[in-house]
C-alpha positions as a LaTeX table, in Angstrom:
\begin{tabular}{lrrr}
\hline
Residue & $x$ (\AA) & $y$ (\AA) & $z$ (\AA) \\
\hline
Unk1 & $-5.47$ & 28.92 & $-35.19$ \\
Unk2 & $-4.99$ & 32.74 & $-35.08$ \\
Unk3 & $-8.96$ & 33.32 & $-34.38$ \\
Unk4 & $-8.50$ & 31.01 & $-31.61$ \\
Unk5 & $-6.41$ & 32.69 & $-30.51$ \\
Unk6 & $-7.94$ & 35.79 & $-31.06$ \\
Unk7 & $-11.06$ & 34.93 & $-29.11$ \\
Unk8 & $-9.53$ & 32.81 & $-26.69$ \\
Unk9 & $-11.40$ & 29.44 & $-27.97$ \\
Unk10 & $-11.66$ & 26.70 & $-25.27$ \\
Unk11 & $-12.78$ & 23.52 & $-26.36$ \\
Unk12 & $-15.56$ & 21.80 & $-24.53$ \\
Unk13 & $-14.42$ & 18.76 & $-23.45$ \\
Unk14 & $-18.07$ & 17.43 & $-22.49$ \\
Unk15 & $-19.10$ & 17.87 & $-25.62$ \\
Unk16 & $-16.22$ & 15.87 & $-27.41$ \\
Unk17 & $-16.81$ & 13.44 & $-24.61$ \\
Unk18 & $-20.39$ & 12.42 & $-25.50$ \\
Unk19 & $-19.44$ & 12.39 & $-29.60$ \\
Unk20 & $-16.30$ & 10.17 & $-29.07$ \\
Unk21 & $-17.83$ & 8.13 & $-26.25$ \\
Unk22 & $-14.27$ & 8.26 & $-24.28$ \\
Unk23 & $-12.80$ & 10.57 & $-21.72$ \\
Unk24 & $-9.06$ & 9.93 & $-22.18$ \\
Unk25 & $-9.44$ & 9.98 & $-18.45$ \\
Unk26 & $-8.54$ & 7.77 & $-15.84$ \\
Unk27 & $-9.53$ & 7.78 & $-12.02$ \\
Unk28 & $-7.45$ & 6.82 & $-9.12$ \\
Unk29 & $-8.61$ & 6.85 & $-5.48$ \\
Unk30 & $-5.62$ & 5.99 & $-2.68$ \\
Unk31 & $-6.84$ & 5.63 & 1.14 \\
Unk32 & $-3.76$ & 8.16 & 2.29 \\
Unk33 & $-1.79$ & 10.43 & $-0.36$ \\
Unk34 & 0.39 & 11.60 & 2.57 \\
Unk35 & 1.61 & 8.05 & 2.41 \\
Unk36 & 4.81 & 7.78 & 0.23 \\
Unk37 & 3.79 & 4.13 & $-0.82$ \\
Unk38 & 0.67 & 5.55 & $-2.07$ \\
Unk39 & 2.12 & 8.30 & $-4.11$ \\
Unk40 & 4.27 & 5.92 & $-5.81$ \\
Unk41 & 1.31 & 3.31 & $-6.72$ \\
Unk42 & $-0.32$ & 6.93 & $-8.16$ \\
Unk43 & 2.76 & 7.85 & $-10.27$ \\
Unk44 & 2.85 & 4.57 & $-11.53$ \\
Unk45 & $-0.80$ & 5.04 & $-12.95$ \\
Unk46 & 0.00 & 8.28 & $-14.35$ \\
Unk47 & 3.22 & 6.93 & $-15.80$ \\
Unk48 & 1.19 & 4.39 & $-17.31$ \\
Unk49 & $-1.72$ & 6.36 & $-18.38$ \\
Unk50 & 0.49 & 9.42 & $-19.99$ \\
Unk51 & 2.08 & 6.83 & $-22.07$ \\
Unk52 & $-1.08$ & 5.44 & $-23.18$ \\
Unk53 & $-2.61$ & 9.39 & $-23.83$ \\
Unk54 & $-4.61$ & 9.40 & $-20.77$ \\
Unk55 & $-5.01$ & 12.27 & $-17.92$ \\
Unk56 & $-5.52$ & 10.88 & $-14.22$ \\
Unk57 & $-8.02$ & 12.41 & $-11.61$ \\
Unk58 & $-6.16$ & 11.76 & $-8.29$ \\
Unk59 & $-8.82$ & 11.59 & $-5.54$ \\
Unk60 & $-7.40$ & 11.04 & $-1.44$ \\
Unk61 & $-10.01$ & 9.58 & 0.28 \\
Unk62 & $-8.06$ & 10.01 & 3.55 \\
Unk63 & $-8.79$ & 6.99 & 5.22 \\
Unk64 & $-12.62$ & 7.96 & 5.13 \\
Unk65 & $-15.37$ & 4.88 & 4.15 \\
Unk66 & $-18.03$ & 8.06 & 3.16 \\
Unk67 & $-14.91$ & 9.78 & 0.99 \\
Unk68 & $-13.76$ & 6.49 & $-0.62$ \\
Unk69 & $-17.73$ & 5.88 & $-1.70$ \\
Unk70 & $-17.97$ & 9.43 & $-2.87$ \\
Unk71 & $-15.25$ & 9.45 & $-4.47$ \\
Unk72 & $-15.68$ & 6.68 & $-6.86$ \\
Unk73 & $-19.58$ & 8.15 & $-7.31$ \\
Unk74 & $-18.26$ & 11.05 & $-8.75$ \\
Unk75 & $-15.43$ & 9.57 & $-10.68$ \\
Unk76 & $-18.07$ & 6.98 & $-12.84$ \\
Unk77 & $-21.17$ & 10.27 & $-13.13$ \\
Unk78 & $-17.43$ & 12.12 & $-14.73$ \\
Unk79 & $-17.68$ & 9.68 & $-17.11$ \\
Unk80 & $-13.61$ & 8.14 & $-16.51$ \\
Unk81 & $-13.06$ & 5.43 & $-18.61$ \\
Unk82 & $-11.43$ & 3.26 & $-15.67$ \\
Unk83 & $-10.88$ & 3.06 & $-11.99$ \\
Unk84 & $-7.99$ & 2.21 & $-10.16$ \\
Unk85 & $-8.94$ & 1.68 & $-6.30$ \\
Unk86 & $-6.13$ & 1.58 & $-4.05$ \\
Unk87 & $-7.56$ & $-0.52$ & $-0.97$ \\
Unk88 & $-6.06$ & $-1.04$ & 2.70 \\
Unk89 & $-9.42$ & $-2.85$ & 4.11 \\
Unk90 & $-11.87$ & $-3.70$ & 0.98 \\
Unk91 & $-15.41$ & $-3.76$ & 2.70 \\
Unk92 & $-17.93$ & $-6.12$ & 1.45 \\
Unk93 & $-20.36$ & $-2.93$ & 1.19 \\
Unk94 & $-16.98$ & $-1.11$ & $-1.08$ \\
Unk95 & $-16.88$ & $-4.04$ & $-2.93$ \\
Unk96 & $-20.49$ & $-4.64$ & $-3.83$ \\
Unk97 & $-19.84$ & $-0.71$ & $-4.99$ \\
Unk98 & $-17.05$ & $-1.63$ & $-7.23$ \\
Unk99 & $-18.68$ & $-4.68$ & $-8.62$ \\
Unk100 & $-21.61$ & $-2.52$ & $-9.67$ \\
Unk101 & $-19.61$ & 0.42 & $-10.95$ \\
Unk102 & $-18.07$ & $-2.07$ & $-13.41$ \\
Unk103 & $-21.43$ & $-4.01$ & $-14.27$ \\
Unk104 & $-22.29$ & $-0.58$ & $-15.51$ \\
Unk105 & $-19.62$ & $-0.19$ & $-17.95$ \\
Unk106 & $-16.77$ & 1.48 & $-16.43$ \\
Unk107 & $-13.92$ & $-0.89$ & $-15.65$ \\
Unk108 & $-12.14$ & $-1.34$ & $-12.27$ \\
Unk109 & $-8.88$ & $-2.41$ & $-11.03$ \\
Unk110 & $-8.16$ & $-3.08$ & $-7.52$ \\
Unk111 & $-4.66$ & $-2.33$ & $-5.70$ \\
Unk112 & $-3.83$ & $-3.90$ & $-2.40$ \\
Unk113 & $-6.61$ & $-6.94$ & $-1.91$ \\
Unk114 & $-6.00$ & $-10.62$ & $-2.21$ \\
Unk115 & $-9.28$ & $-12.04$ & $-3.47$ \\
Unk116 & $-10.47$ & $-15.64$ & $-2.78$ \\
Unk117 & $-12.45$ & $-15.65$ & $-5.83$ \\
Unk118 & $-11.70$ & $-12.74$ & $-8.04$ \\
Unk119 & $-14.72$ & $-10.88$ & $-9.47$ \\
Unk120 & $-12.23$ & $-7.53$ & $-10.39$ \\
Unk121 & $-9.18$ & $-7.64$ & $-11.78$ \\
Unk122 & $-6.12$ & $-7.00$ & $-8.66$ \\
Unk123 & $-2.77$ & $-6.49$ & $-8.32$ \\
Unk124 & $-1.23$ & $-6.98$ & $-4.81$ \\
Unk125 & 1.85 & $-8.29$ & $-3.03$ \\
Unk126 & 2.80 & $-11.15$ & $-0.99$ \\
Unk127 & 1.84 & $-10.06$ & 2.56 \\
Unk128 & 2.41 & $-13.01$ & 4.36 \\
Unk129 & 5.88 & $-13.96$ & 2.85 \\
Unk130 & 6.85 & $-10.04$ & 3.41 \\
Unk131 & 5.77 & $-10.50$ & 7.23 \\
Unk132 & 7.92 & $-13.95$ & 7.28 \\
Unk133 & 10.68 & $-12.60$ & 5.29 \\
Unk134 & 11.10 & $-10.26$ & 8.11 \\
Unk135 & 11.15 & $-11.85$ & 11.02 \\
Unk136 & 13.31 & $-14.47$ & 9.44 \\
Unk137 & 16.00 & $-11.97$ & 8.77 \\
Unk138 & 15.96 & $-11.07$ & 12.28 \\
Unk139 & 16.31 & $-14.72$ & 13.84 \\
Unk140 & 19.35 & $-15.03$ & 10.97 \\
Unk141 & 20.76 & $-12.15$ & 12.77 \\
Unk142 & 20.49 & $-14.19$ & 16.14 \\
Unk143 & 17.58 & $-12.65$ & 17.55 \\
Unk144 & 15.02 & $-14.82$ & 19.51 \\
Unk145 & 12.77 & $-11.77$ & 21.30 \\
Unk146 & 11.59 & $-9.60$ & 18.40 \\
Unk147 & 8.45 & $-7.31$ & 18.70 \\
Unk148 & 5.79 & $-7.26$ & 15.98 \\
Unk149 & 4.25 & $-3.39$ & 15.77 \\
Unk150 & 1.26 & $-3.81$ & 13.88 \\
Unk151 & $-2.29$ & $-2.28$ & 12.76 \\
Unk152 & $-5.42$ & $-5.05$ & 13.90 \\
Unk153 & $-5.68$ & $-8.01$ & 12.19 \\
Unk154 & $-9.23$ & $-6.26$ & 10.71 \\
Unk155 & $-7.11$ & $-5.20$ & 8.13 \\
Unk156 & $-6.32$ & $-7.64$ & 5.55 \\
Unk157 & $-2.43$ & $-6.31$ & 4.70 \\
Unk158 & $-1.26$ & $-6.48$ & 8.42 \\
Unk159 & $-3.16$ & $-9.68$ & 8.97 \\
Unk160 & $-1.17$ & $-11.51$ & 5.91 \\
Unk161 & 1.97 & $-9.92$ & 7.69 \\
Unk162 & 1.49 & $-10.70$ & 11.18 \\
Unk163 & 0.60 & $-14.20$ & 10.19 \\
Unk164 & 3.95 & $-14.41$ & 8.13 \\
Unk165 & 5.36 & $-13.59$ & 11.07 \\
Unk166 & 3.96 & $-15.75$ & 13.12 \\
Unk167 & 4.80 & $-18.65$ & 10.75 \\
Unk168 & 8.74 & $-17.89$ & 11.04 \\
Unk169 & 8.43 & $-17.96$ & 14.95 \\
Unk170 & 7.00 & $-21.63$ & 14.41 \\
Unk171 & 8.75 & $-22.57$ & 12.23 \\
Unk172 & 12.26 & $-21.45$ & 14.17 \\
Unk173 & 11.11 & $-23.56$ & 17.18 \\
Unk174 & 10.70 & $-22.59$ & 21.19 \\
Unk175 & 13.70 & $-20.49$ & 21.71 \\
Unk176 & 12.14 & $-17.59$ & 19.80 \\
Unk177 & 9.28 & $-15.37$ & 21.13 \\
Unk178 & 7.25 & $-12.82$ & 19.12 \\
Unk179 & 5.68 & $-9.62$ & 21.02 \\
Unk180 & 2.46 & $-8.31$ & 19.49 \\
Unk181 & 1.79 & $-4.62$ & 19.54 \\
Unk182 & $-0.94$ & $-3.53$ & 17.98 \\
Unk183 & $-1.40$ & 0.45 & 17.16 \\
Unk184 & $-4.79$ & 1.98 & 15.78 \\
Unk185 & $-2.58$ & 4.07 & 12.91 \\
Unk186 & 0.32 & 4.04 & 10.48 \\
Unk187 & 2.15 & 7.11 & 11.99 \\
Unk188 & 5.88 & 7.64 & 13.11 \\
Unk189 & 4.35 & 8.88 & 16.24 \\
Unk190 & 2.26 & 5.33 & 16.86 \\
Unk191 & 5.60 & 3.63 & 16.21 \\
Unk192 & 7.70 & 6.41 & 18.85 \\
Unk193 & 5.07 & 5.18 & 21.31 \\
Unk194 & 4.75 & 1.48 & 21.02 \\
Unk195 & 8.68 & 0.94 & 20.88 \\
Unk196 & 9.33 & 3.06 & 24.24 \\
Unk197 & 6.66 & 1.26 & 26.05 \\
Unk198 & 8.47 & $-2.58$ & 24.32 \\
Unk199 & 11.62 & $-0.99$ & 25.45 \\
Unk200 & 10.58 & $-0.28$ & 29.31 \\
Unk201 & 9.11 & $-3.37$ & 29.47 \\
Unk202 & 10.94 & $-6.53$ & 31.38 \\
Unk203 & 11.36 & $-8.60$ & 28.79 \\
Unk204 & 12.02 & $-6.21$ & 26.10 \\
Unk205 & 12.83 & $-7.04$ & 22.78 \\
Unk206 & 15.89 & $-6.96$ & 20.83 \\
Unk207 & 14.56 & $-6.01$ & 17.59 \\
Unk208 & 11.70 & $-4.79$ & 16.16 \\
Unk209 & 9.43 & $-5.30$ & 12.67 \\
Unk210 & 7.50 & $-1.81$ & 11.70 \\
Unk211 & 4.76 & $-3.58$ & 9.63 \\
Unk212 & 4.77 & $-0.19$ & 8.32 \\
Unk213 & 7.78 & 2.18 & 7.09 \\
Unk214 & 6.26 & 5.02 & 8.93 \\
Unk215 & 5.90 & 2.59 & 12.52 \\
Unk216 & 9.77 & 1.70 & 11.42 \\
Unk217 & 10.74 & 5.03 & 11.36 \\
Unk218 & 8.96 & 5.85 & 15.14 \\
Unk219 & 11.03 & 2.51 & 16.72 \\
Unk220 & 14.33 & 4.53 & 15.02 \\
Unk221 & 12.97 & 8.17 & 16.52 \\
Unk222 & 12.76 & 6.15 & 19.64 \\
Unk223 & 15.62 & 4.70 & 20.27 \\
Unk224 & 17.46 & 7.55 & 19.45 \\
Unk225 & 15.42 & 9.74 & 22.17 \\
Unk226 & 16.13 & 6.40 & 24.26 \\
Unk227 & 19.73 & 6.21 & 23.71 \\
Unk228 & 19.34 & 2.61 & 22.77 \\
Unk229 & 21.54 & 1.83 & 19.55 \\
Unk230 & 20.50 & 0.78 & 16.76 \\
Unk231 & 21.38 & $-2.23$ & 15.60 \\
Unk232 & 23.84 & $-3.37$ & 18.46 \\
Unk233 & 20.27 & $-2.80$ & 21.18 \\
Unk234 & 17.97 & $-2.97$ & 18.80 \\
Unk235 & 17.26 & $-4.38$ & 15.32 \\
Unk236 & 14.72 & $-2.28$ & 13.32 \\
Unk237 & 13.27 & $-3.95$ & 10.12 \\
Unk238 & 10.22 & $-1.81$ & 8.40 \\
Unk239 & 7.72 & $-2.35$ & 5.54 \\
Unk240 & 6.96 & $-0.70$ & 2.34 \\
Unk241 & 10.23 & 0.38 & 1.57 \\
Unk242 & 10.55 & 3.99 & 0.88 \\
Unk243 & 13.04 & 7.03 & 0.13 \\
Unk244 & 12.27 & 7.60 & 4.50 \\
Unk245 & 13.36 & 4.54 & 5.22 \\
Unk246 & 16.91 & 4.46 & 3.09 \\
Unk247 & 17.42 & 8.46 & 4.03 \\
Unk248 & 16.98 & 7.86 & 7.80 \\
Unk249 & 20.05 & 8.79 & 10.18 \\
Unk250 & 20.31 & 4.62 & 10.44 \\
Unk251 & 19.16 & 3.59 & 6.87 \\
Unk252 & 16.06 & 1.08 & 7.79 \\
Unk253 & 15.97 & $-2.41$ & 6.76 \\
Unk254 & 12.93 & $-3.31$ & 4.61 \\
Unk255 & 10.23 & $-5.26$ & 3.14 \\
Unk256 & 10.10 & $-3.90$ & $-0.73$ \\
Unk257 & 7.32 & $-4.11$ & $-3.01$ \\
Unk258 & 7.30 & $-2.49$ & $-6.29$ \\
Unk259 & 5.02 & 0.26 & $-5.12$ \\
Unk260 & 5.28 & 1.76 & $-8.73$ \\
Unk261 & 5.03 & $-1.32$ & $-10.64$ \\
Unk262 & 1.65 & $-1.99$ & $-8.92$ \\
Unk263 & 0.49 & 0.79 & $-10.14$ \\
Unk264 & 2.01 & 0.84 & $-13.76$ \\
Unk265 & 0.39 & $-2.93$ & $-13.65$ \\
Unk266 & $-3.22$ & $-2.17$ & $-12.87$ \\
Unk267 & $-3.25$ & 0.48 & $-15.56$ \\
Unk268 & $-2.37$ & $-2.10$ & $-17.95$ \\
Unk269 & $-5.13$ & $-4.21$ & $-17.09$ \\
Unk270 & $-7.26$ & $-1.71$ & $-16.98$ \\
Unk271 & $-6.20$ & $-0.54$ & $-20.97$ \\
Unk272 & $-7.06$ & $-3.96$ & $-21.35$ \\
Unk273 & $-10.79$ & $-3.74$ & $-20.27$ \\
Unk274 & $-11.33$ & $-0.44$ & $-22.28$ \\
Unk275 & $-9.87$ & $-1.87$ & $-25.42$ \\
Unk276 & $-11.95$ & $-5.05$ & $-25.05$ \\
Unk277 & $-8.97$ & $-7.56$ & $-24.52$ \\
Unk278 & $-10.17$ & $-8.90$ & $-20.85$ \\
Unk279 & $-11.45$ & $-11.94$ & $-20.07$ \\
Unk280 & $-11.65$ & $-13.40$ & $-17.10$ \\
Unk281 & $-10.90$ & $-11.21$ & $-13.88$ \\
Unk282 & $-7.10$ & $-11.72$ & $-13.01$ \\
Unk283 & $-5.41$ & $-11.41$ & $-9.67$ \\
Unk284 & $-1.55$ & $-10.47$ & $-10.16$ \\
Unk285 & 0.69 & $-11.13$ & $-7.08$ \\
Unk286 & 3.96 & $-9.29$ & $-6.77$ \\
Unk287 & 6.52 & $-11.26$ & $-4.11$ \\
Unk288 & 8.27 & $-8.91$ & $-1.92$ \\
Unk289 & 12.50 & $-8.64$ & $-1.19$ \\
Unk290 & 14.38 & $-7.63$ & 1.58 \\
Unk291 & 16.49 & $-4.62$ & 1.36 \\
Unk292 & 19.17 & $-5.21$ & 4.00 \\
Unk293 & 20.33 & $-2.09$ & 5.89 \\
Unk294 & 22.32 & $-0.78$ & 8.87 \\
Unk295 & 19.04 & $-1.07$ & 10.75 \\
Unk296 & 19.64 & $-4.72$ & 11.46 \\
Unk297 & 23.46 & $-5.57$ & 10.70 \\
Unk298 & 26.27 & $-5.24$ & 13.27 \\
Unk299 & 29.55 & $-3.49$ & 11.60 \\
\hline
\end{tabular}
């Protein structure tokens, strides 16, 4: 130890790597890290993965198809032992790439896709009972014109919640309407934007679901700039409940997942498929709550 550090010995890592046949090292690639759900999934890998003795290579792919490829390229020529791929919209050309990654030897885990027939193992949550969770906290709170501000349907998580939502309209009966607003981002300014334009128009709505905490968060910035209160003009309920949404100047009403717990569960499968304990591919489904806040109830 003291002619170590004498001479400042580094150990080569590559080289233990190719003796032991194991990097102690796990990869993660999230579509936004700017996204506070996101970083939660991550420090619920690393959480995971420190406990188990393993380092994680974060990698943000930014919402970028080229970085996302890229990025899990690199991660399986680095040798990683496992991959956990947080997914918004899971391409059949990104999954092809994940299938093959694994048929090569280095296990996957996907975060955020509900698979008909699972060929990886998943963990996701409920998106359609979060979207009809929702809305059906709003009609319980007497509202019958609520406004839905969404990404497109192209993307599997905000089609499972729309449809949710749709479902609680029907099932509620005639007297309550839905609005559809679609947005092309998750962004507080998207949200700002869609829920001044709802609020100028006719028929506007008396409460709103953020199928997003971040759109959530614009509809509060909004009425605020609007002078319309919130909740006794408007309702707010968001998604992917965060510290944001709890902290806000009218705490937010939300759709909770275990953000964490999806991540600290995918790193257990995946310790599963290194060790050689996995059989067939599972798909783990997390069912979402409703944290009721003074975004949506009168006092």
């Amino acid at each position: 130890m003291s002619a170590i550090a004498r001479i400042g010995y580094v150990r080569n890592e590559s080289a233990r790597q190719l003796k032991s046949g194991r990097s102690s090292t796990l990869g993660v690639v999230l579509p936004d890290a700017g996204d506070p759900f996101f970083v939660d999934v991550a420090a619920g890998v690393e959480e995971a993965a420190n406990s188990a003795g393993y380092t994680v290579l974060t990698c943000n792919a930014n919402g970028r198809d080229d970085r996302e490829s890229a990025y899990l390229a690199t991660l399986e020529q680095s040798r990683v032992d496992g991959i956990v791929f947080v997914s918004t919209r899971l391409s059949a050309e990104r999954q092809a790439q994940l299938n093959e990654i694994e048929q090569r030897g280095t296990p996957v885990v996907v975060i955020g896709h509900l698979f008909d027939s699972p060929e990886l193992d998943s963990v996701t949550g409920d998106n359609y009972a979060g979207g009809r969770m929702a809305v059906q906290h709003l009609l319980e709170q007497g509202h019958r014109r609520i406004a839905l501000i969404s990404r497109p349907d192209t993307l599997e998580a905000y089609k499972a919640r729309s449809s949710g939502a749709h479902a609680a309209i029907s099932e509620f009966g005639h007297s309550a309407v839905l609005q559809v607003q679609r947005v092309a981002e998750d962004s507080i300014q998207a949200g700002y934007a869609a829920t001044l334009e709802l609020l100028n128009s006719p028929n506007a709505p008396s409460a709103v679901f953020g199928a997003n905490h971040l759109l959530a968060l614009g509809a509060l910035q909004a009425s605020t700039v609007r002078g319309t209160r919130v909740p006794a003009d408007l309702a707010i309920v968001g998604y992917d409940d965060t510290p944001y949404t709890a902290g806000a100047a009218v705490p937010i009403t939300s759709v909770s997942q275990a953000s964490v717990d999806f991540g600290v569960t995918a790193t257990g499968l995946l310790m599963d498929a290194i060790e050689g304990r996995r059989g067939a591919p599972r798909q783990l489904v997390y069912s979402p709550k409703v944290v009721v806040r003074a975004s949506t109830t009168r006092t």
